[in-house]
CSV table of C-alpha atoms and ligand atoms in Angstrom, one decimal:
chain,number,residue,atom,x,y,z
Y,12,UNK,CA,-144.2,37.8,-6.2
Y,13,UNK,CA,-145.9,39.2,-8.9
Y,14,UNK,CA,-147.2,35.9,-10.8
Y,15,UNK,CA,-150.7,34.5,-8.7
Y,16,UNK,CA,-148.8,31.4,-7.5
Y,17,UNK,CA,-146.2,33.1,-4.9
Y,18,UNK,CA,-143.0,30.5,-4.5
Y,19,UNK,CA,-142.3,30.5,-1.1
Y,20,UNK,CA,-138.3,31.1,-1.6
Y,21,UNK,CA,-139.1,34.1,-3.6
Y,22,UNK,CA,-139.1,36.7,-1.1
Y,23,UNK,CA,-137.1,39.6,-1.0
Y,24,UNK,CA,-134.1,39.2,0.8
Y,25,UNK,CA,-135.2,40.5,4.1
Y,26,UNK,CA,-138.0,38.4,4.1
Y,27,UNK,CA,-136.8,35.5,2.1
Y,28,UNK,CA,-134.3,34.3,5.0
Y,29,UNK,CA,-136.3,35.1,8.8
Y,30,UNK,CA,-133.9,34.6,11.2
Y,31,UNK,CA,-135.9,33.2,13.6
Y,32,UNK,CA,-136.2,30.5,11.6
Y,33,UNK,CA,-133.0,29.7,11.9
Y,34,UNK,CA,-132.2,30.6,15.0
Y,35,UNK,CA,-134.7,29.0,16.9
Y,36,UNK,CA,-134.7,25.5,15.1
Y,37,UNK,CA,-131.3,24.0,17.3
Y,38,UNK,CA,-133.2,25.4,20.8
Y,39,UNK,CA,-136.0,24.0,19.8
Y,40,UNK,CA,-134.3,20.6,19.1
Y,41,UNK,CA,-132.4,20.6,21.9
Y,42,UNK,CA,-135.7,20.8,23.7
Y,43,UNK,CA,-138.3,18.0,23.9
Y,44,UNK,CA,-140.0,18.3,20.6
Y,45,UNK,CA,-137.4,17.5,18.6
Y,46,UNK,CA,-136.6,14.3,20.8
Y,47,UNK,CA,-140.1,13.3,19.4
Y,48,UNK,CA,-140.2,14.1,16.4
Y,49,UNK,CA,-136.7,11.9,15.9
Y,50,UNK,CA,-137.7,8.8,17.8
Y,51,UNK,CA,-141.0,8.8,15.4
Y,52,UNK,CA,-140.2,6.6,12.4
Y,53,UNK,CA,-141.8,7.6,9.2
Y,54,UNK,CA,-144.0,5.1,7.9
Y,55,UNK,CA,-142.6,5.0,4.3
Y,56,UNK,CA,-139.4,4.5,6.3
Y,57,UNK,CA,-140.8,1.2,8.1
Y,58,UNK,CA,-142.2,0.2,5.0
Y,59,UNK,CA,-139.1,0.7,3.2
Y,60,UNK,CA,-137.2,-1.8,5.4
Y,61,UNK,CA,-133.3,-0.6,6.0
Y,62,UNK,CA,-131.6,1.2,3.1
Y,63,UNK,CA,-129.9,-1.2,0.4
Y,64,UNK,CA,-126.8,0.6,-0.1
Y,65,UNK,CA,-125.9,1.5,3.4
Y,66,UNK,CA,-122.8,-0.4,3.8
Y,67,UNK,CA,-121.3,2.5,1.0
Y,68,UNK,CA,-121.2,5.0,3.6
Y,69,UNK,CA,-119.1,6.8,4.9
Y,70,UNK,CA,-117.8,7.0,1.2
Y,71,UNK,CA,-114.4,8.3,1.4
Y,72,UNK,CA,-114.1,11.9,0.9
Y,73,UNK,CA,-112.0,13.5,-1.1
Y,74,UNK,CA,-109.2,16.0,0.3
Y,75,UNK,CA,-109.2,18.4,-2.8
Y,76,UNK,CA,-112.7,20.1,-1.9
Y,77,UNK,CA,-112.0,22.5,0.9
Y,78,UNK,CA,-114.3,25.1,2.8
Y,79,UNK,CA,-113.9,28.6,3.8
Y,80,UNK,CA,-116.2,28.1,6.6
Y,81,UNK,CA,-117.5,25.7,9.1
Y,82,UNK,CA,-119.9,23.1,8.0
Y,83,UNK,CA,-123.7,23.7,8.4
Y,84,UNK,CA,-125.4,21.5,11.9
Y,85,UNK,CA,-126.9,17.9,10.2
Y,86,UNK,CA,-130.2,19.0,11.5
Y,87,UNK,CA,-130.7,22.3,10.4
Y,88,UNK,CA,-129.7,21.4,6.6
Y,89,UNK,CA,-131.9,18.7,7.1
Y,90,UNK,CA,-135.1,21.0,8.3
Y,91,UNK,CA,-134.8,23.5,6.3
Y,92,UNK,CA,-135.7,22.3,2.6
Y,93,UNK,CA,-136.8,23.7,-0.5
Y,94,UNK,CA,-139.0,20.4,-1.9
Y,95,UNK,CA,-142.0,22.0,-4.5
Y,96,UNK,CA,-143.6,18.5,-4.9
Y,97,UNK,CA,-144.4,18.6,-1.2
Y,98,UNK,CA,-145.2,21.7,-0.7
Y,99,UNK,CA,-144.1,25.3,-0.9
Y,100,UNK,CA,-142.7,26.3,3.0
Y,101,UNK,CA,-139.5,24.8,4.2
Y,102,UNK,CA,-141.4,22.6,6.4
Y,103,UNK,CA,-141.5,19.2,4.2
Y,104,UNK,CA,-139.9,16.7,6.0
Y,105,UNK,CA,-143.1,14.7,7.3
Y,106,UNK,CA,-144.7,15.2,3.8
Y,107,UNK,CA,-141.3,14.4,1.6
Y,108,UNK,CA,-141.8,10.7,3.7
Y,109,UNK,CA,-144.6,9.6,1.4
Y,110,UNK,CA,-142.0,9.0,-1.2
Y,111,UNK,CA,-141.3,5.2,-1.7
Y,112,UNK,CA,-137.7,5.4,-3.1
Y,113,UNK,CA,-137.5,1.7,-4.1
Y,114,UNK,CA,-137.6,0.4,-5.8
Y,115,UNK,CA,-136.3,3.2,-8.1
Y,116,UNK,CA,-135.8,3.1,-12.0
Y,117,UNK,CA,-134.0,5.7,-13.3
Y,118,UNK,CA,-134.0,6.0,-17.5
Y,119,UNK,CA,-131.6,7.2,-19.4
Y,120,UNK,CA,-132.1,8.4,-23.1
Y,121,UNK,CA,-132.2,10.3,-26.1
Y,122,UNK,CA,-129.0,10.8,-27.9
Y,123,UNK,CA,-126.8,7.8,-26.4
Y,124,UNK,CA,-125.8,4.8,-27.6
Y,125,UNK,CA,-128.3,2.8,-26.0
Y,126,UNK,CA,-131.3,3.7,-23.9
Y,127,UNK,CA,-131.9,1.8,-20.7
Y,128,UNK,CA,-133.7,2.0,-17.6
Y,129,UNK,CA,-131.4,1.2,-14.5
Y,130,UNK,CA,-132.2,-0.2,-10.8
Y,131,UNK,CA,-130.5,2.4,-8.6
Y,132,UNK,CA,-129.0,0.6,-6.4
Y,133,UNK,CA,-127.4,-1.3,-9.6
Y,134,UNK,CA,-126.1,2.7,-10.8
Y,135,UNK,CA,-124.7,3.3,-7.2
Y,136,UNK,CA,-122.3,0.5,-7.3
Y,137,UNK,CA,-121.4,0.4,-11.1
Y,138,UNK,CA,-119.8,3.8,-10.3
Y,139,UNK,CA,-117.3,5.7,-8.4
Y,140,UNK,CA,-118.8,7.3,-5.0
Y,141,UNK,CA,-116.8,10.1,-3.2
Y,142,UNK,CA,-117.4,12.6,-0.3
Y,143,UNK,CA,-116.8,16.0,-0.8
Y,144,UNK,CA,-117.8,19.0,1.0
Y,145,UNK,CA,-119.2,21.8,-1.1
Y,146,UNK,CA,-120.7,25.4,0.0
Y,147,UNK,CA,-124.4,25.7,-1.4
Y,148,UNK,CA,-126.0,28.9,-2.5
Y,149,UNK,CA,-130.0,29.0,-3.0
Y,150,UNK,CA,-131.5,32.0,-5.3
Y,151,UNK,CA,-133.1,33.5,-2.1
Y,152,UNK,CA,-129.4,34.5,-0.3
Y,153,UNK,CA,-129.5,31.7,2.0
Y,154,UNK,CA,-126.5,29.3,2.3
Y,155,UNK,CA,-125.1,26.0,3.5
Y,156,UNK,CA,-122.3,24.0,3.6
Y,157,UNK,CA,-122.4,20.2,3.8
Y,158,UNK,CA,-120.8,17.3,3.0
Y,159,UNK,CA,-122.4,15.3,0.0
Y,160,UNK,CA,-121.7,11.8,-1.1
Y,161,UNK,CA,-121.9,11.3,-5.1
Y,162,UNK,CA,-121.0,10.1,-8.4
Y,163,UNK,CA,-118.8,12.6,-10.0
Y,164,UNK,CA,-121.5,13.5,-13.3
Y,165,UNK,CA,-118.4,13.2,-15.4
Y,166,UNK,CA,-118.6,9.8,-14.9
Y,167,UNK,CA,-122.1,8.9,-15.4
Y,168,UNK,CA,-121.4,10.8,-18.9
Y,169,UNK,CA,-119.0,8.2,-19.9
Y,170,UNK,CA,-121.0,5.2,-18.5
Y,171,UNK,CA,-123.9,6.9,-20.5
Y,172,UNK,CA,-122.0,7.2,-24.0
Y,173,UNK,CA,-123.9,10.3,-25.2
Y,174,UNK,CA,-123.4,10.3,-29.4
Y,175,UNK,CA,-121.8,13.7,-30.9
Y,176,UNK,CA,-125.1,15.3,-31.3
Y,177,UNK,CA,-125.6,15.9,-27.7
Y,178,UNK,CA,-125.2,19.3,-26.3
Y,179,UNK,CA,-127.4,19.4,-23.2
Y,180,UNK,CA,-128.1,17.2,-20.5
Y,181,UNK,CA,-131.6,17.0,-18.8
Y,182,UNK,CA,-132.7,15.5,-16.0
Y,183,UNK,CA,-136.2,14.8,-14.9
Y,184,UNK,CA,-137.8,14.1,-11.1
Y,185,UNK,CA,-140.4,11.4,-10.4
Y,186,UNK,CA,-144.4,12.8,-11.5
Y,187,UNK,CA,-146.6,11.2,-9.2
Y,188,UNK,CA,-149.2,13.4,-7.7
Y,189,UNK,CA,-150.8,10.8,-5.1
Y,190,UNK,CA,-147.8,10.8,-3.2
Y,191,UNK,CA,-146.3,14.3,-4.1
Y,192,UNK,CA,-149.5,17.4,-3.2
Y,193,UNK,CA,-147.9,19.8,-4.7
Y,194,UNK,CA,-148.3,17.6,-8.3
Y,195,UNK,CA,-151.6,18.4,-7.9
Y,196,UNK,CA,-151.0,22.3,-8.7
Y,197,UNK,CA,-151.4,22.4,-12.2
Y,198,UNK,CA,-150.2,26.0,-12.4
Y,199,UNK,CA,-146.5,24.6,-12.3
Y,200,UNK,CA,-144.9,22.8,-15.4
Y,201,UNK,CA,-144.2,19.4,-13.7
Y,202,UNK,CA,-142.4,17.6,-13.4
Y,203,UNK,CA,-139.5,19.2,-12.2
Y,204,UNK,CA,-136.7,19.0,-14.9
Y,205,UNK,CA,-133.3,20.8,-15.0
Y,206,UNK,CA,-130.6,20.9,-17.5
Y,207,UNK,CA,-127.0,21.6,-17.8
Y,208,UNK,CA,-124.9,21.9,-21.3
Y,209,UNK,CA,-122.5,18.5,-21.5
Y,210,UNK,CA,-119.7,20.7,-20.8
Y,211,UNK,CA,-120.9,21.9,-17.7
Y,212,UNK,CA,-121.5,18.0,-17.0
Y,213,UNK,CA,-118.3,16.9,-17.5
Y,214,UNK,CA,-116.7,19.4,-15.7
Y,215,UNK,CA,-115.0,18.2,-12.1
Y,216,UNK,CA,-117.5,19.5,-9.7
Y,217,UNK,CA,-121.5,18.5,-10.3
Y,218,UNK,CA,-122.4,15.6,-8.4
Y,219,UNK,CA,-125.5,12.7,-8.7
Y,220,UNK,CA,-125.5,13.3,-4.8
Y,221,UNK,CA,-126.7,9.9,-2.7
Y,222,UNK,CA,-125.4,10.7,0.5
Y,223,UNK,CA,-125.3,13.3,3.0
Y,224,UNK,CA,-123.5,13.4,6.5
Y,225,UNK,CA,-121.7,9.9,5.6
Y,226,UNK,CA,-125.2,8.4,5.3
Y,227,UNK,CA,-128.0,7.5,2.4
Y,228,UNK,CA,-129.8,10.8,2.1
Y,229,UNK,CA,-133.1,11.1,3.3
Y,230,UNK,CA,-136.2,11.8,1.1
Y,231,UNK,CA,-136.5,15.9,1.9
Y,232,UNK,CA,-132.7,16.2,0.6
Y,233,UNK,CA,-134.0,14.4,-3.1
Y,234,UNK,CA,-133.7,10.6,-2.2
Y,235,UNK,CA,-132.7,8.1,-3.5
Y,236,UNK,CA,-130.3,10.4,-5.8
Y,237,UNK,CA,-130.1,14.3,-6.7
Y,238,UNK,CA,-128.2,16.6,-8.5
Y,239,UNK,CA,-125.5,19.1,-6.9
Y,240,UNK,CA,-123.8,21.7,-8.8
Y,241,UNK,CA,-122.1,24.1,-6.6
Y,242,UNK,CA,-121.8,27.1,-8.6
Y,243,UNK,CA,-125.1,27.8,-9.4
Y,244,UNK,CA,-128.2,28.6,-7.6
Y,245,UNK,CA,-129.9,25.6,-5.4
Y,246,UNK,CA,-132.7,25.5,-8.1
Y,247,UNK,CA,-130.4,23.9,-10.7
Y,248,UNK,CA,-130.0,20.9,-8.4
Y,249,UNK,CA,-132.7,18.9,-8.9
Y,250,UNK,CA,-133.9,16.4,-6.5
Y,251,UNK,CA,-135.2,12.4,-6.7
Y,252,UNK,CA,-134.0,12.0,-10.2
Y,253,UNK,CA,-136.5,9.5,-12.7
Y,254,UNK,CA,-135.1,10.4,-15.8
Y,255,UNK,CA,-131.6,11.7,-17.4
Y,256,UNK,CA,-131.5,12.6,-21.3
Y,257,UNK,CA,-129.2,13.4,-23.8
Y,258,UNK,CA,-130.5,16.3,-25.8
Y,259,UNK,CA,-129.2,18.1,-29.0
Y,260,UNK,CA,-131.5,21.9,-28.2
Y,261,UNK,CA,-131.8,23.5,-24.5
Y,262,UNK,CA,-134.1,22.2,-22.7
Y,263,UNK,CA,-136.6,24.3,-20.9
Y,264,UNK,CA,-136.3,24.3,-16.8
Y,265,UNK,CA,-138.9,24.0,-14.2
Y,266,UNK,CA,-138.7,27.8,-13.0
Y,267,UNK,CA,-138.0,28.9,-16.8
Y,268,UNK,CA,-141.4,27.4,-17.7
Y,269,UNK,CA,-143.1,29.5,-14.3
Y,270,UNK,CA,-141.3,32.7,-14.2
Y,271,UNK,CA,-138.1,33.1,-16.9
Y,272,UNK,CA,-137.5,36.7,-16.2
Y,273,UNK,CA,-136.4,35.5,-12.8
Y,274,UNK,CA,-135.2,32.1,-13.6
Y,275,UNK,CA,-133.0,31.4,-16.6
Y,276,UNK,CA,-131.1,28.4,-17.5
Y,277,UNK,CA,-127.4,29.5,-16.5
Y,278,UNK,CA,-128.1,30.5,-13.0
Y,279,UNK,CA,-124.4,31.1,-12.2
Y,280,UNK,CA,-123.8,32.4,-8.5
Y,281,UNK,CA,-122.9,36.2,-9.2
Y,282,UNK,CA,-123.3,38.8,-6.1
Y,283,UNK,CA,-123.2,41.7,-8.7
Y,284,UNK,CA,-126.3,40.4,-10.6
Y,285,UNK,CA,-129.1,41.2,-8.5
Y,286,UNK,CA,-132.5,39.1,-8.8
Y,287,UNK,CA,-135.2,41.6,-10.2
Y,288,UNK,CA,-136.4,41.6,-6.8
Y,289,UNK,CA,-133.3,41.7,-4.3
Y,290,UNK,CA,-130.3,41.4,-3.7
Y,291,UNK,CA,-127.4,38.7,-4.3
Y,292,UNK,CA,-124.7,40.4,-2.7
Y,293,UNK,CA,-124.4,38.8,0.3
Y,294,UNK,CA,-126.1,35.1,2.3
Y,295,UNK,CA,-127.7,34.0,5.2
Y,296,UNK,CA,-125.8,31.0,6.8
Y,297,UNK,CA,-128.2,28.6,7.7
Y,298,UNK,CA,-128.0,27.9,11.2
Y,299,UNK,CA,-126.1,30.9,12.3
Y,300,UNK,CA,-126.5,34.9,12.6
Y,301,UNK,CA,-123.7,34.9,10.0
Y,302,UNK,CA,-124.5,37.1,6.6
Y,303,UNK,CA,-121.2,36.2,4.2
Y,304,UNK,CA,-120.3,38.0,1.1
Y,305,UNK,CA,-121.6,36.0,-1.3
Y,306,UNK,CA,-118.6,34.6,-4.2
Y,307,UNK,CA,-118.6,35.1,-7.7
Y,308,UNK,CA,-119.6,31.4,-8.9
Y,309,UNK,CA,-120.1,30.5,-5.3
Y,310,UNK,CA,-116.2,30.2,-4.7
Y,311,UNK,CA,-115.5,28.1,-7.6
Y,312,UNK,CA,-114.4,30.3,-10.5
Y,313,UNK,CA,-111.1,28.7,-10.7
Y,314,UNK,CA,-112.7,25.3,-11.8
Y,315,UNK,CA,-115.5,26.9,-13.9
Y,316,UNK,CA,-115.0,29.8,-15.1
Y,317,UNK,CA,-113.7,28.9,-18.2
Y,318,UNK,CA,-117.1,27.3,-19.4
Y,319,UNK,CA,-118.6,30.3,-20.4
Y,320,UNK,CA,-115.6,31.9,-22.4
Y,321,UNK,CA,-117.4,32.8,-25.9
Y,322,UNK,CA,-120.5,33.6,-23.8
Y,323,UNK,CA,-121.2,36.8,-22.3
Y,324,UNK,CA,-123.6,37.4,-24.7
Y,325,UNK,CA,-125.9,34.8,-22.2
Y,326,UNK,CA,-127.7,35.9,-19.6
Y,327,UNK,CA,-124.9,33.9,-17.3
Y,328,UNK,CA,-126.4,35.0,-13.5
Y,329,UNK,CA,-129.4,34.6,-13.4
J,404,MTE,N1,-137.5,18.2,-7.6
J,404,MTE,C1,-137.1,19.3,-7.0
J,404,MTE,N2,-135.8,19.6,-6.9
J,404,MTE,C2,-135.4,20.7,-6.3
J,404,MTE,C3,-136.3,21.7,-5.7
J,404,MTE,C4,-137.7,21.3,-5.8
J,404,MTE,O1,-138.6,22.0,-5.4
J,404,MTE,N3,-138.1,20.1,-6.5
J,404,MTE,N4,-135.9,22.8,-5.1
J,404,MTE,C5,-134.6,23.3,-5.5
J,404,MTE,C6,-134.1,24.4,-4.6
J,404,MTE,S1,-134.8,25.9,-4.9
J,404,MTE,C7,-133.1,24.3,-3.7
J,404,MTE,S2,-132.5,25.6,-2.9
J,404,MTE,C8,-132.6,22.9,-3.4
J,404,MTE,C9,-132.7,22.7,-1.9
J,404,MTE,O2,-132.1,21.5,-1.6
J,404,MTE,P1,-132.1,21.0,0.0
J,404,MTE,O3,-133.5,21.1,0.4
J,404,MTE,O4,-131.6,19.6,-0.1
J,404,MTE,O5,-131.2,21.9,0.7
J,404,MTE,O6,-133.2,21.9,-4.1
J,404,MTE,C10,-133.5,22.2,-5.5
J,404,MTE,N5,-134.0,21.0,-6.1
J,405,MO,MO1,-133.3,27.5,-4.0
């Protein structure tokens, strides 16, 4: 990495995925350790008392989202995070526990009819929750694919009323350095915000994920509620959501603020866009020996593609 403050996913592509990683993290779990580490209950999980909205899951899942490939092992998506506010290796479970997710106030403003502040387990039942399974591409040519339980965006959209002026939509993670370490970096432009255009948000497939594996999702995943959008790079998908505004210009992202000739605000999947620094050809499949060719808009040009007619003028891939 060339900036001071080396990200830990931005390695080349030999380095950025090392297979033992992967390969030894089911042989270790189905060893003793891992029997451990489950039966140890995280504190802020005790504290936290049994999750409020558990009687939604399993949501029922919705037979139009289909995969090409098998879904990744629970416990390897679940152990292999990229979570900056708790640190940069993929290792954050243990520290991602700190985070008391309720309760949890998520405000919603700027150009919408009214500005409010929400409960979110008020949110989670005002809307409609689905299943779907989606295939997940990170920058660094790793990949997953799991099943996430969500609030189609679209829908928040309408529940929000955004007025014409809006164009963007931006959405903010929690800023609280004495629970999240990596706050405490000041070289990185927190809190961690991320934006999409309203088309993009009203389009069928991005997700305000609260589930995963027909359960609440845990804190390392982006608790109590996240942001999936399966066409574009993992960094777009902002985890543990505070804040959601309505915005008339483009809003500047996290990783546009610490490196933008890397990291732009598109960030559509493309494998014949390279990264300045490797390769997006092809992906690592998490768990597995597999390397897959990656897709043009991960697999989902048919739904998307469209968007960016009028656009090719934008730097679209990266
Ligand atoms: N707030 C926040 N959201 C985030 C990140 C982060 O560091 N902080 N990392 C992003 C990146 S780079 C990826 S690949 C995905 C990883 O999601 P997962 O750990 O649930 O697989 O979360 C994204 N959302
Ligand atoms: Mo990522």
């Amino acid at each position: 990495m060339l900036i001071k403050h080396r990200a830990g996913w931005e390695l080349p592509e030999s380095q950025a995925t090392p297979e033992a990683a992967f390969l030894n993290r089911r042989s270790f779990l189905a060893g003793g350790a891992g029997l451990i580490a489950g039966s140890a209950l995280p504190l802020g999980a005790l504290a936290q008392g049994p999750d409020p909205t558990a009687d939604l899951y399993p949501a029922k899942r919705n037979a139009a989202y289909t995969l090409d490939r098998p879904l990744t092992e629970e416990e390897d998506a679940a152990n292999y995070n990229n979570f900056y506010e708790f640190g940069t290796s993929k290792d954050i479970v243990a520290s991602s526990k700190r985070l008391v997710t309720r309760p949890w106030t998520i405000a919603i403003d700027g150009l919408v009819e009214k500005s409010l502040e929400i409960g979110f387990d008020d949110l989670v039942r005002k809307l409609p929750l689905e299943e779907r399974l989606y295939r997940f591409r990170c920058v660094e040519a790793w990949s997953m694919a799991v099943p996430w339980t969500g609030i189609p965006l679209k829908a928040f959209v309408e529940f929000a009323k955004p007025l014409s002026g809006a164009k963007y939509i931006r959405f903010e993670t929690f800023l609280n350095p004495r629970v999240a370490p990596g706050q405490s970096q000041r070289w990185y432009p927190w809190p961690y915000t991320e934006g999409l255009t309203i088309a993009e948000a009203t389009n069928e497939l991005p997700l305000l994920v609260t589930g995963i594996y027909g359960k609440p999702i845990p804190t390392q995943h982006g608790a109590p509620i996240r942001l999936i959008v399966p066409w574009k790079y993992g960094f777009k998908s902002v985890k543990s959501i505070t804040k959601i505004s309505f915005v008339a210009e483009r809003p500047k992202t996290f990783w546009e603020g610490l490196q933008s000739s890397e990291y732009g605000f598109w960030a559509n999947v493309n494998p014949q866009v390279h990264h300045p620094r490797w390769s997006q050809a092809s992906e690592q499949v998490l768990g597995t020996r597999d390397r897959k060719p990656t897709l043009l808009f991960n697999g989902y040009g048919e739904q998307v593609a469209d968007l960016y007619k009028g656009l090719e003028g934008e730097k679209l891939f990266m």
